[in-house]
Amino acid sequence: MEMLEKKYNHEFVEEGKYEWWKENDFFAASKKDAKPYTIVIPPPNVTGRLHLGHAWDTAIQDVCIRYKRMQGFDALWVPGMDHAGIATQAKVDKKLRDAGIDPRSMSREEWTKQAFSWKEEYALSIHNQWAKLGLSLDYHKERFTLDEGLSKAVRKVFVDLYQEGLIYRGERLINWDPLARTALSNEEVIYKDVEGAFYHIKYPIVGSDEYLEIATTRPETMLGDNAVAVNPLDSRYQKYVGKSVLLPLVGREIPIISDEHADIEKGTGCVKITMNHDPNDYEVGLRHNLKGITVIGFDGKMNENALHYCGLDRFLAREKIVQDLKNEGYLLRVEKIVHSVGHSERTLVPVEPMISKQWFVKMRPLADKVLANQKDASKKVHFLPSRFEKIMNHWMEITYDWCISRQLWWGHRIPAWYKDGETFVGMDSPGEGWVQDEDVLDTWFSSALWPFSTLGWPDITSLYQKYYPTDVLVTGYDIIPFWVNRMTFQALHFTHQRPFKYCYIHGLIRDKEGRKMSKSLGNGVDPMDVIKEYGADALRYYLVTSTSPGTDLRYEEEKVRSTWNFINKIWNASRFVLMNLEDYQESEICLKDIDKWILTKYNKTVKSVLKYMDRYEFQNVGSVLYDFIWEDFCDQYIEVAKFSLDDFTTKNVLLKVLTGILKMLHPFMPFVTEEIYQKLPIHEKTIVLSMYPIYDEKEVYLKEEALLDDIFSFVRLFRTTKSSYNIGKEFAVVFQNEEDYSLPIKMLKLEGHIFDTFSSSASYPVTYKNYSLLLYDSHTKTKEEEEIKEKEILLLKQSISKREALLSNENFCKKAPAKLVLEEQEKLKFEKQKLEELL
RNA sequence: GGGCGUUUAGCUCAGUUGGUUAGAGCAUCUGCCUUACAAGCAGAGGGUCUGCGGUUCGAGUCCGUAAACGCCCACCA
């Protein structure tokens, strides 16, 4: 039999295993008649390297899928990647520009070719990283969002929603990214506090020498002002309603209108209305039949409506206009403020609200379906932890129409064709002369279909029939609005069921100081570097078992190192077992108490692990396994097993328990468990497809468990006593009764120290339940020891009086469970006895 | 302006339906190279569980309230 290397070497252990698993197709979902268990991977963007967040997210999924696979489920984990429209396009454009090529000078076809080769490059790198992480993905089912099948699903959804009146095209005020030059959805706008100012401007009232004072943070938009609004309840300004003001610099007359939007409390109570550059003003304008004027172009520069400011960047124009207002005496004052400004999630430039013709999804009916469905526990998406359901529901309650068209090249082309003012929406081009819409769809439009489009939908494939709906979706809470919500409403609408039964939400990875990992802070950690130093097994176990669901994780390298130590411990324990299994043969076994003890602990561990695994409580799985392996198996059983290594029963139990340990650990640390498993005298072809341990009640021996627990407690107490009194190698023990002390004698190496009687000035009782001895220090009692003893007596007295008080409390005795009262009485008795011995 | 989360040992975090002396890892201290492991073994110290009030025989846990920090949402000119 092969032995394990002397030291745990993660690089050696992890080398080549993934390739072997893949070659043998262990990860492929089989067609066998087993119950399915499905996960679709959140497809990473083909824009760069995977970060620690991906490692965390995918490790959780791999734990789930490996667990179920070992339990005999037909486990399918669908891999795939996302084309990531705007993000990838930005990267490809940058790459081209860096090479001195203007991406806009290329034809769409040429550019797309470039983008696909970029995708191939990053797909390759992502595959390598998945391999390093050990993810048991079924590559036969791999998908890419721009695949023909998925594109068909996208078109189908678009066409159907259009025909149902749930997709429409129209001119609306949308969020515009002037750098990427595309429309954005509300979710793609992130609000950041920036330093700005309130510019207080004089708007002279026509036909009088009075003026209204207007405060704005965006003076450059005044060129497009349509009105000034005051609140209908604001008595200060009622007399002006119906009159006009003369727009400074522009010289255009605009009406003073009455609208609730004007806040009496805020500023001067007068607000300028710029329909085409502010979402609120847009609404006000519609109410008052105003006609908007666009003064900023899609390039973020002032346009031809902006007088001589035309061509100036919007921020330069702001400075210029403020200067001009000041010069002409219109600027009353400038008040510095910090206010929140919407920025593009991708390009980080301030978004510009713009009037534009775009495609929208009418959300209300779709969102209502989700809200209704979430009321049915048997049909709803169950969030883990459950509080995140509120996030989704709230989004569904307040949602507004989703702008889905993007002025990009990278993505699914909108299946709409135009000819002579007519619009055709369908799966394919209606033919000659029709021109397809230039725009593509929001990336999230296709991602929203991921759980079913990857399984072949809209075709009712066998894959779709067997594996849909999926069992669990694993993602971070930051992705709920973008993705989870949209998958949920699209799934309900098109597949008439939830896309996944459970939605496991994890947090974000932070650095040691609790800051978000980001490129700009330079505090990001490359999981590949961690794997190189500590191995994927250590990284995975650390990531998955370190937090409870939904909470953020502070990455600490020391913890990965301490996980490495844990694996090293397992390695060495396995080495010990294997060393003693060289002559292993199956034979009659005769369980001793200690064997029954470890089998009981083992089965109880299996039971807990099963419970926690089924509840996705991996932190609990981690701690249960850690404690069992380190404390019960290594510290106790192996130590005691050393006394009976020639016993085949011991060998048998060692093998059985070790095998179970490896299997339970396997989902978390696949590489090292496979390595050791292969060396066991009895094993299947791979641990990947081995059967997960089951709880066996017949192997639970409560009597023996209690017996050994007592002995171990007694042994521990002896060590504590000996150590706290600084008793060295010269000591004597006198047993106080006829109990079986054979195990303590061996464990504590008492041979040669046992006497029938002993006389010494220093004697200390070591008593645990039925086990009792007197420990004698062969040296004379020192003052220090005397003090320790005094302290112990004091603590004992305190404890006794506390218990006496509790037991004399009538209410406690009456209301507390009888078992608890009995325990208290026992303890009191025991402490009193011990006190007597000490005195 | 709404909503949520966090607050437990020096640090990072667990703590099930309320019930022994509140746990772990790392760090610290003491003693050990005991042939699986010194990346280890055997011990030890360290917490008025953020404050206040309530329910209860009993509260880290349930209820109310305050504070600090963080996050999400919302049209803040």
PDB file of N, CA, C and O in Angstrom, chain A residues 762-821:
ATOM      1  N   ALA A 762       1.105  17.590  50.959  1.00  0.00           N
ATOM      2  CA  ALA A 762       0.243  18.140  49.916  1.00  0.00           C
ATOM      3  C   ALA A 762      -0.554  17.053  49.237  1.00  0.00           C
ATOM      4  O   ALA A 762      -0.003  16.187  48.581  1.00  0.00           O
ATOM      5  N   SER A 763      -1.867  17.115  49.393  1.00  0.00           N
ATOM      6  CA  SER A 763      -2.707  16.166  48.682  1.00  0.00           C
ATOM      7  C   SER A 763      -3.887  16.907  48.054  1.00  0.00           C
ATOM      8  O   SER A 763      -4.412  17.853  48.630  1.00  0.00           O
ATOM      9  N   TYR A 764      -4.218  16.502  46.838  1.00  0.00           N
ATOM     10  CA  TYR A 764      -5.283  17.197  46.108  1.00  0.00           C
ATOM     11  C   TYR A 764      -6.245  16.164  45.553  1.00  0.00           C
ATOM     12  O   TYR A 764      -5.813  15.199  44.916  1.00  0.00           O
ATOM     13  N   PRO A 765      -7.528  16.353  45.763  1.00  0.00           N
ATOM     14  CA  PRO A 765      -8.494  15.390  45.233  1.00  0.00           C
ATOM     15  C   PRO A 765      -8.722  15.619  43.734  1.00  0.00           C
ATOM     16  O   PRO A 765      -8.802  16.765  43.289  1.00  0.00           O
ATOM     17  N   VAL A 766      -8.779  14.549  42.992  1.00  0.00           N
ATOM     18  CA  VAL A 766      -9.181  14.621  41.593  1.00  0.00           C
ATOM     19  C   VAL A 766     -10.393  13.717  41.460  1.00  0.00           C
ATOM     20  O   VAL A 766     -10.262  12.494  41.479  1.00  0.00           O
ATOM     21  N   THR A 767     -11.552  14.343  41.371  1.00  0.00           N
ATOM     22  CA  THR A 767     -12.772  13.557  41.386  1.00  0.00           C
ATOM     23  C   THR A 767     -13.681  13.975  40.249  1.00  0.00           C
ATOM     24  O   THR A 767     -13.994  15.157  40.099  1.00  0.00           O
ATOM     25  N   TYR A 768     -14.041  13.022  39.453  1.00  0.00           N
ATOM     26  CA  TYR A 768     -15.051  13.299  38.433  1.00  0.00           C
ATOM     27  C   TYR A 768     -16.032  12.143  38.426  1.00  0.00           C
ATOM     28  O   TYR A 768     -15.672  11.011  38.097  1.00  0.00           O
ATOM     29  N   LYS A 769     -17.267  12.462  38.803  1.00  0.00           N
ATOM     30  CA  LYS A 769     -18.302  11.452  38.930  1.00  0.00           C
ATOM     31  C   LYS A 769     -17.791  10.245  39.720  1.00  0.00           C
ATOM     32  O   LYS A 769     -17.356  10.400  40.849  1.00  0.00           O
ATOM     33  N   ASN A 770     -17.764   9.049  39.092  1.00  0.00           N
ATOM     34  CA  ASN A 770     -17.383   7.865  39.845  1.00  0.00           C
ATOM     35  C   ASN A 770     -15.878   7.723  40.031  1.00  0.00           C
ATOM     36  O   ASN A 770     -15.420   6.862  40.757  1.00  0.00           O
ATOM     37  N   TYR A 771     -15.145   8.538  39.316  1.00  0.00           N
ATOM     38  CA  TYR A 771     -13.690   8.370  39.361  1.00  0.00           C
ATOM     39  C   TYR A 771     -13.076   9.341  40.352  1.00  0.00           C
ATOM     40  O   TYR A 771     -13.359  10.527  40.342  1.00  0.00           O
ATOM     41  N   SER A 772     -12.234   8.782  41.205  1.00  0.00           N
ATOM     42  CA  SER A 772     -11.688   9.632  42.251  1.00  0.00           C
ATOM     43  C   SER A 772     -10.317   9.148  42.680  1.00  0.00           C
ATOM     44  O   SER A 772     -10.102   7.956  42.901  1.00  0.00           O
ATOM     45  N   LEU A 773      -9.408  10.074  42.756  1.00  0.00           N
ATOM     46  CA  LEU A 773      -8.094   9.720  43.298  1.00  0.00           C
ATOM     47  C   LEU A 773      -7.564  10.902  44.076  1.00  0.00           C
ATOM     48  O   LEU A 773      -8.061  12.024  43.968  1.00  0.00           O
ATOM     49  N   LEU A 774      -6.543  10.605  44.878  1.00  0.00           N
ATOM     50  CA  LEU A 774      -5.846  11.675  45.578  1.00  0.00           C
ATOM     51  C   LEU A 774      -4.472  11.791  44.961  1.00  0.00           C
ATOM     52  O   LEU A 774      -3.780  10.786  44.749  1.00  0.00           O
ATOM     53  N   LEU A 775      -4.146  13.025  44.614  1.00  0.00           N
ATOM     54  CA  LEU A 775      -2.851  13.286  43.993  1.00  0.00           C
ATOM     55  C   LEU A 775      -1.914  13.878  45.046  1.00  0.00           C
ATOM     56  O   LEU A 775      -2.265  14.850  45.713  1.00  0.00           O
ATOM     57  N   TYR A 776      -0.769  13.231  45.209  1.00  0.00           N
ATOM     58  CA  TYR A 776       0.190  13.692  46.218  1.00  0.00           C
ATOM     59  C   TYR A 776       1.412  14.264  45.555  1.00  0.00           C
ATOM     60  O   TYR A 776       1.960  13.662  44.615  1.00  0.00           O
ATOM     61  N   ASP A 777       1.799  15.417  46.028  1.00  0.00           N
ATOM     62  CA  ASP A 777       3.064  15.995  45.577  1.00  0.00           C
ATOM     63  C   ASP A 777       4.138  15.447  46.495  1.00  0.00           C
ATOM     64  O   ASP A 777       4.019  15.535  47.715  1.00  0.00           O
ATOM     65  N   SER A 778       5.174  14.858  45.933  1.00  0.00           N
ATOM     66  CA  SER A 778       6.212  14.278  46.768  1.00  0.00           C
ATOM     67  C   SER A 778       7.018  15.343  47.491  1.00  0.00           C
ATOM     68  O   SER A 778       7.711  15.080  48.455  1.00  0.00           O
ATOM     69  N   HIS A 779       6.965  16.545  46.975  1.00  0.00           N
ATOM     70  CA  HIS A 779       7.664  17.638  47.645  1.00  0.00           C
ATOM     71  C   HIS A 779       6.745  18.271  48.675  1.00  0.00           C
ATOM     72  O   HIS A 779       5.543  18.080  48.651  1.00  0.00           O
ATOM     73  N   THR A 780       7.355  19.052  49.553  1.00  0.00           N
ATOM     74  CA  THR A 780       6.518  19.715  50.559  1.00  0.00           C
ATOM     75  C   THR A 780       5.731  20.853  49.923  1.00  0.00           C
ATOM     76  O   THR A 780       6.127  21.414  48.914  1.00  0.00           O
ATOM     77  N   LYS A 781       4.655  21.123  50.552  1.00  0.00           N
ATOM     78  CA  LYS A 781       3.740  22.126  50.048  1.00  0.00           C
ATOM     79  C   LYS A 781       4.380  23.515  50.105  1.00  0.00           C
ATOM     80  O   LYS A 781       4.936  23.902  51.124  1.00  0.00           O
ATOM     81  N   THR A 782       4.324  24.221  49.015  1.00  0.00           N
ATOM     82  CA  THR A 782       4.871  25.578  49.028  1.00  0.00           C
ATOM     83  C   THR A 782       3.758  26.561  49.330  1.00  0.00           C
ATOM     84  O   THR A 782       2.569  26.221  49.280  1.00  0.00           O
ATOM     85  N   LYS A 783       4.160  27.766  49.610  1.00  0.00           N
ATOM     86  CA  LYS A 783       3.194  28.808  49.945  1.00  0.00           C
ATOM     87  C   LYS A 783       2.273  29.074  48.751  1.00  0.00           C
ATOM     88  O   LYS A 783       1.071  29.279  48.884  1.00  0.00           O
ATOM     89  N   GLU A 784       2.885  29.055  47.575  1.00  0.00           N
ATOM     90  CA  GLU A 784       2.128  29.337  46.360  1.00  0.00           C
ATOM     91  C   GLU A 784       1.011  28.314  46.170  1.00  0.00           C
ATOM     92  O   GLU A 784      -0.118  28.654  45.863  1.00  0.00           O
ATOM     93  N   GLU A 785       1.353  27.062  46.369  1.00  0.00           N
ATOM     94  CA  GLU A 785       0.357  26.008  46.223  1.00  0.00           C
ATOM     95  C   GLU A 785      -0.766  26.190  47.224  1.00  0.00           C
ATOM     96  O   GLU A 785      -1.940  25.958  46.930  1.00  0.00           O
ATOM     97  N   GLU A 786      -0.380  26.614  48.400  1.00  0.00           N
ATOM     98  CA  GLU A 786      -1.364  26.871  49.446  1.00  0.00           C
ATOM     99  C   GLU A 786      -2.359  27.928  48.982  1.00  0.00           C
ATOM    100  O   GLU A 786      -3.568  27.794  49.140  1.00  0.00           O
ATOM    101  N   GLU A 787      -1.811  28.961  48.337  1.00  0.00           N
ATOM    102  CA  GLU A 787      -2.669  30.056  47.859  1.00  0.00           C
ATOM    103  C   GLU A 787      -3.623  29.586  46.770  1.00  0.00           C
ATOM    104  O   GLU A 787      -4.779  29.973  46.742  1.00  0.00           O
ATOM    105  N   ILE A 788      -3.095  28.760  45.883  1.00  0.00           N
ATOM    106  CA  ILE A 788      -3.940  28.234  44.799  1.00  0.00           C
ATOM    107  C   ILE A 788      -5.101  27.451  45.384  1.00  0.00           C
ATOM    108  O   ILE A 788      -6.251  27.573  44.968  1.00  0.00           O
ATOM    109  N   LYS A 789      -4.760  26.667  46.403  1.00  0.00           N
ATOM    110  CA  LYS A 789      -5.782  25.853  47.039  1.00  0.00           C
ATOM    111  C   LYS A 789      -6.830  26.718  47.727  1.00  0.00           C
ATOM    112  O   LYS A 789      -8.030  26.475  47.606  1.00  0.00           O
ATOM    113  N   GLU A 790      -6.361  27.765  48.391  1.00  0.00           N
ATOM    114  CA  GLU A 790      -7.275  28.701  49.045  1.00  0.00           C
ATOM    115  C   GLU A 790      -8.259  29.278  48.037  1.00  0.00           C
ATOM    116  O   GLU A 790      -9.457  29.382  48.279  1.00  0.00           O
ATOM    117  N   LYS A 791      -7.722  29.639  46.890  1.00  0.00           N
ATOM    118  CA  LYS A 791      -8.537  30.271  45.855  1.00  0.00           C
ATOM    119  C   LYS A 791      -9.590  29.277  45.345  1.00  0.00           C
ATOM    120  O   LYS A 791     -10.745  29.642  45.118  1.00  0.00           O
ATOM    121  N   GLU A 792      -9.143  28.061  45.181  1.00  0.00           N
ATOM    122  CA  GLU A 792     -10.055  27.044  44.698  1.00  0.00           C
ATOM    123  C   GLU A 792     -11.205  26.830  45.678  1.00  0.00           C
ATOM    124  O   GLU A 792     -12.369  26.705  45.296  1.00  0.00           O
ATOM    125  N   ILE A 793     -10.854  26.817  46.947  1.00  0.00           N
ATOM    126  CA  ILE A 793     -11.870  26.645  47.983  1.00  0.00           C
ATOM    127  C   ILE A 793     -12.865  27.797  47.956  1.00  0.00           C
ATOM    128  O   ILE A 793     -14.079  27.601  48.034  1.00  0.00           O
ATOM    129  N   LEU A 794     -12.342  28.978  47.779  1.00  0.00           N
ATOM    130  CA  LEU A 794     -13.192  30.158  47.746  1.00  0.00           C
ATOM    131  C   LEU A 794     -14.200  30.068  46.596  1.00  0.00           C
ATOM    132  O   LEU A 794     -15.398  30.303  46.764  1.00  0.00           O
ATOM    133  N   LEU A 795     -13.689  29.728  45.390  1.00  0.00           N
ATOM    134  CA  LEU A 795     -14.545  29.614  44.222  1.00  0.00           C
ATOM    135  C   LEU A 795     -15.631  28.571  44.428  1.00  0.00           C
ATOM    136  O   LEU A 795     -16.785  28.757  44.066  1.00  0.00           O
ATOM    137  N   LEU A 796     -15.225  27.489  45.056  1.00  0.00           N
ATOM    138  CA  LEU A 796     -16.151  26.404  45.328  1.00  0.00           C
ATOM    139  C   LEU A 796     -17.262  26.868  46.267  1.00  0.00           C
ATOM    140  O   LEU A 796     -18.446  26.601  46.051  1.00  0.00           O
ATOM    141  N   LYS A 797     -16.877  27.598  47.272  1.00  0.00           N
ATOM    142  CA  LYS A 797     -17.858  28.098  48.237  1.00  0.00           C
ATOM    143  C   LYS A 797     -18.851  29.039  47.575  1.00  0.00           C
ATOM    144  O   LYS A 797     -20.055  28.976  47.830  1.00  0.00           O
ATOM    145  N   GLN A 798     -18.317  29.879  46.706  1.00  0.00           N
ATOM    146  CA  GLN A 798     -19.192  30.820  45.995  1.00  0.00           C
ATOM    147  C   GLN A 798     -20.215  30.063  45.144  1.00  0.00           C
ATOM    148  O   GLN A 798     -21.395  30.375  45.135  1.00  0.00           O
ATOM    149  N   SER A 799     -19.694  29.081  44.435  1.00  0.00           N
ATOM    150  CA  SER A 799     -20.551  28.307  43.555  1.00  0.00           C
ATOM    151  C   SER A 799     -21.633  27.589  44.346  1.00  0.00           C
ATOM    152  O   SER A 799     -22.796  27.539  43.950  1.00  0.00           O
ATOM    153  N   ILE A 800     -21.233  27.054  45.477  1.00  0.00           N
ATOM    154  CA  ILE A 800     -22.182  26.327  46.318  1.00  0.00           C
ATOM    155  C   ILE A 800     -23.293  27.240  46.815  1.00  0.00           C
ATOM    156  O   ILE A 800     -24.483  26.908  46.728  1.00  0.00           O
ATOM    157  N   SER A 801     -22.922  28.417  47.261  1.00  0.00           N
ATOM    158  CA  SER A 801     -23.961  29.301  47.801  1.00  0.00           C
ATOM    159  C   SER A 801     -24.896  29.764  46.694  1.00  0.00           C
ATOM    160  O   SER A 801     -26.089  29.969  46.900  1.00  0.00           O
ATOM    161  N   LYS A 802     -24.327  29.922  45.481  1.00  0.00           N
ATOM    162  CA  LYS A 802     -25.158  30.317  44.349  1.00  0.00           C
ATOM    163  C   LYS A 802     -26.203  29.223  44.041  1.00  0.00           C
ATOM    164  O   LYS A 802     -27.375  29.501  43.828  1.00  0.00           O
ATOM    165  N   ARG A 803     -25.726  28.001  44.061  1.00  0.00           N
ATOM    166  CA  ARG A 803     -26.618  26.883  43.777  1.00  0.00           C
ATOM    167  C   ARG A 803     -27.663  26.708  44.878  1.00  0.00           C
ATOM    168  O   ARG A 803     -28.826  26.410  44.608  1.00  0.00           O
ATOM    169  N   GLU A 804     -27.231  26.905  46.100  1.00  0.00           N
ATOM    170  CA  GLU A 804     -28.181  26.781  47.213  1.00  0.00           C
ATOM    171  C   GLU A 804     -29.288  27.818  47.093  1.00  0.00           C
ATOM    172  O   GLU A 804     -30.461  27.518  47.321  1.00  0.00           O
ATOM    173  N   ALA A 805     -28.898  29.008  46.707  1.00  0.00           N
ATOM    174  CA  ALA A 805     -29.886  30.073  46.535  1.00  0.00           C
ATOM    175  C   ALA A 805     -30.883  29.699  45.439  1.00  0.00           C
ATOM    176  O   ALA A 805     -32.099  29.866  45.583  1.00  0.00           O
ATOM    177  N   LEU A 806     -30.327  29.200  44.324  1.00  0.00           N
ATOM    178  CA  LEU A 806     -31.183  28.815  43.204  1.00  0.00           C
ATOM    179  C   LEU A 806     -32.167  27.717  43.605  1.00  0.00           C
ATOM    180  O   LEU A 806     -33.355  27.781  43.314  1.00  0.00           O
ATOM    181  N   LEU A 807     -31.645  26.717  44.330  1.00  0.00           N
ATOM    182  CA  LEU A 807     -32.484  25.575  44.698  1.00  0.00           C
ATOM    183  C   LEU A 807     -33.495  25.913  45.782  1.00  0.00           C
ATOM    184  O   LEU A 807     -34.527  25.254  45.910  1.00  0.00           O
ATOM    185  N   SER A 808     -33.187  26.944  46.532  1.00  0.00           N
ATOM    186  CA  SER A 808     -34.161  27.314  47.571  1.00  0.00           C
ATOM    187  C   SER A 808     -35.224  28.252  47.003  1.00  0.00           C
ATOM    188  O   SER A 808     -36.169  28.634  47.666  1.00  0.00           O
ATOM    189  N   ASN A 809     -35.028  28.640  45.739  1.00  0.00           N
ATOM    190  CA  ASN A 809     -36.033  29.463  45.062  1.00  0.00           C
ATOM    191  C   ASN A 809     -37.206  28.568  44.647  1.00  0.00           C
ATOM    192  O   ASN A 809     -37.090  27.724  43.782  1.00  0.00           O
ATOM    193  N   GLU A 810     -38.341  28.786  45.301  1.00  0.00           N
ATOM    194  CA  GLU A 810     -39.512  27.948  45.062  1.00  0.00           C
ATOM    195  C   GLU A 810     -39.931  27.934  43.602  1.00  0.00           C
ATOM    196  O   GLU A 810     -40.253  26.916  43.023  1.00  0.00           O
ATOM    197  N   ASN A 811     -39.902  29.154  43.000  1.00  0.00           N
ATOM    198  CA  ASN A 811     -40.345  29.276  41.628  1.00  0.00           C
ATOM    199  C   ASN A 811     -39.483  28.467  40.664  1.00  0.00           C
ATOM    200  O   ASN A 811     -39.974  27.898  39.699  1.00  0.00           O
ATOM    201  N   PHE A 812     -38.187  28.466  40.958  1.00  0.00           N
ATOM    202  CA  PHE A 812     -37.293  27.699  40.105  1.00  0.00           C
ATOM    203  C   PHE A 812     -37.643  26.216  40.175  1.00  0.00           C
ATOM    204  O   PHE A 812     -37.787  25.547  39.160  1.00  0.00           O
ATOM    205  N   CYS A 813     -37.791  25.722  41.377  1.00  0.00           N
ATOM    206  CA  CYS A 813     -38.086  24.300  41.550  1.00  0.00           C
ATOM    207  C   CYS A 813     -39.431  23.925  40.958  1.00  0.00           C
ATOM    208  O   CYS A 813     -39.612  22.831  40.437  1.00  0.00           O
ATOM    209  N   LYS A 814     -40.339  24.856  41.008  1.00  0.00           N
ATOM    210  CA  LYS A 814     -41.676  24.593  40.513  1.00  0.00           C
ATOM    211  C   LYS A 814     -41.738  24.661  38.988  1.00  0.00           C
ATOM    212  O   LYS A 814     -42.336  23.815  38.339  1.00  0.00           O
ATOM    213  N   LYS A 815     -41.107  25.696  38.417  1.00  0.00           N
ATOM    214  CA  LYS A 815     -41.296  25.971  37.001  1.00  0.00           C
ATOM    215  C   LYS A 815     -40.209  25.425  36.072  1.00  0.00           C
ATOM    216  O   LYS A 815     -40.475  25.158  34.898  1.00  0.00           O
ATOM    217  N   ALA A 816     -39.014  25.329  36.570  1.00  0.00           N
ATOM    218  CA  ALA A 816     -37.945  24.837  35.698  1.00  0.00           C
ATOM    219  C   ALA A 816     -38.148  23.350  35.452  1.00  0.00           C
ATOM    220  O   ALA A 816     -38.753  22.653  36.258  1.00  0.00           O
ATOM    221  N   PRO A 817     -37.650  22.855  34.312  1.00  0.00           N
ATOM    222  CA  PRO A 817     -37.778  21.420  34.036  1.00  0.00           C
ATOM    223  C   PRO A 817     -37.145  20.590  35.150  1.00  0.00           C
ATOM    224  O   PRO A 817     -36.090  20.960  35.679  1.00  0.00           O
ATOM    225  N   ALA A 818     -37.797  19.494  35.447  1.00  0.00           N
ATOM    226  CA  ALA A 818     -37.341  18.653  36.568  1.00  0.00           C
ATOM    227  C   ALA A 818     -35.898  18.201  36.374  1.00  0.00           C
ATOM    228  O   ALA A 818     -35.114  18.116  37.320  1.00  0.00           O
ATOM    229  N   LYS A 819     -35.572  17.941  35.138  1.00  0.00           N
ATOM    230  CA  LYS A 819     -34.229  17.457  34.818  1.00  0.00           C
ATOM    231  C   LYS A 819     -33.166  18.473  35.250  1.00  0.00           C
ATOM    232  O   LYS A 819     -32.121  18.122  35.787  1.00  0.00           O
ATOM    233  N   LEU A 820     -33.500  19.732  34.996  1.00  0.00           N
ATOM    234  CA  LEU A 820     -32.559  20.794  35.324  1.00  0.00           C
ATOM    235  C   LEU A 820     -32.371  20.909  36.831  1.00  0.00           C
ATOM    236  O   LEU A 820     -31.256  21.068  37.337  1.00  0.00           O
ATOM    237  N   VAL A 821     -33.481  20.803  37.547  1.00  0.00           N
ATOM    238  CA  VAL A 821     -33.428  20.891  39.003  1.00  0.00           C
ATOM    239  C   VAL A 821     -32.581  19.750  39.561  1.00  0.00           C
ATOM    240  O   VAL A 821     -31.729  19.949  40.427  1.00  0.00           O
TER     241      VAL A 821
END
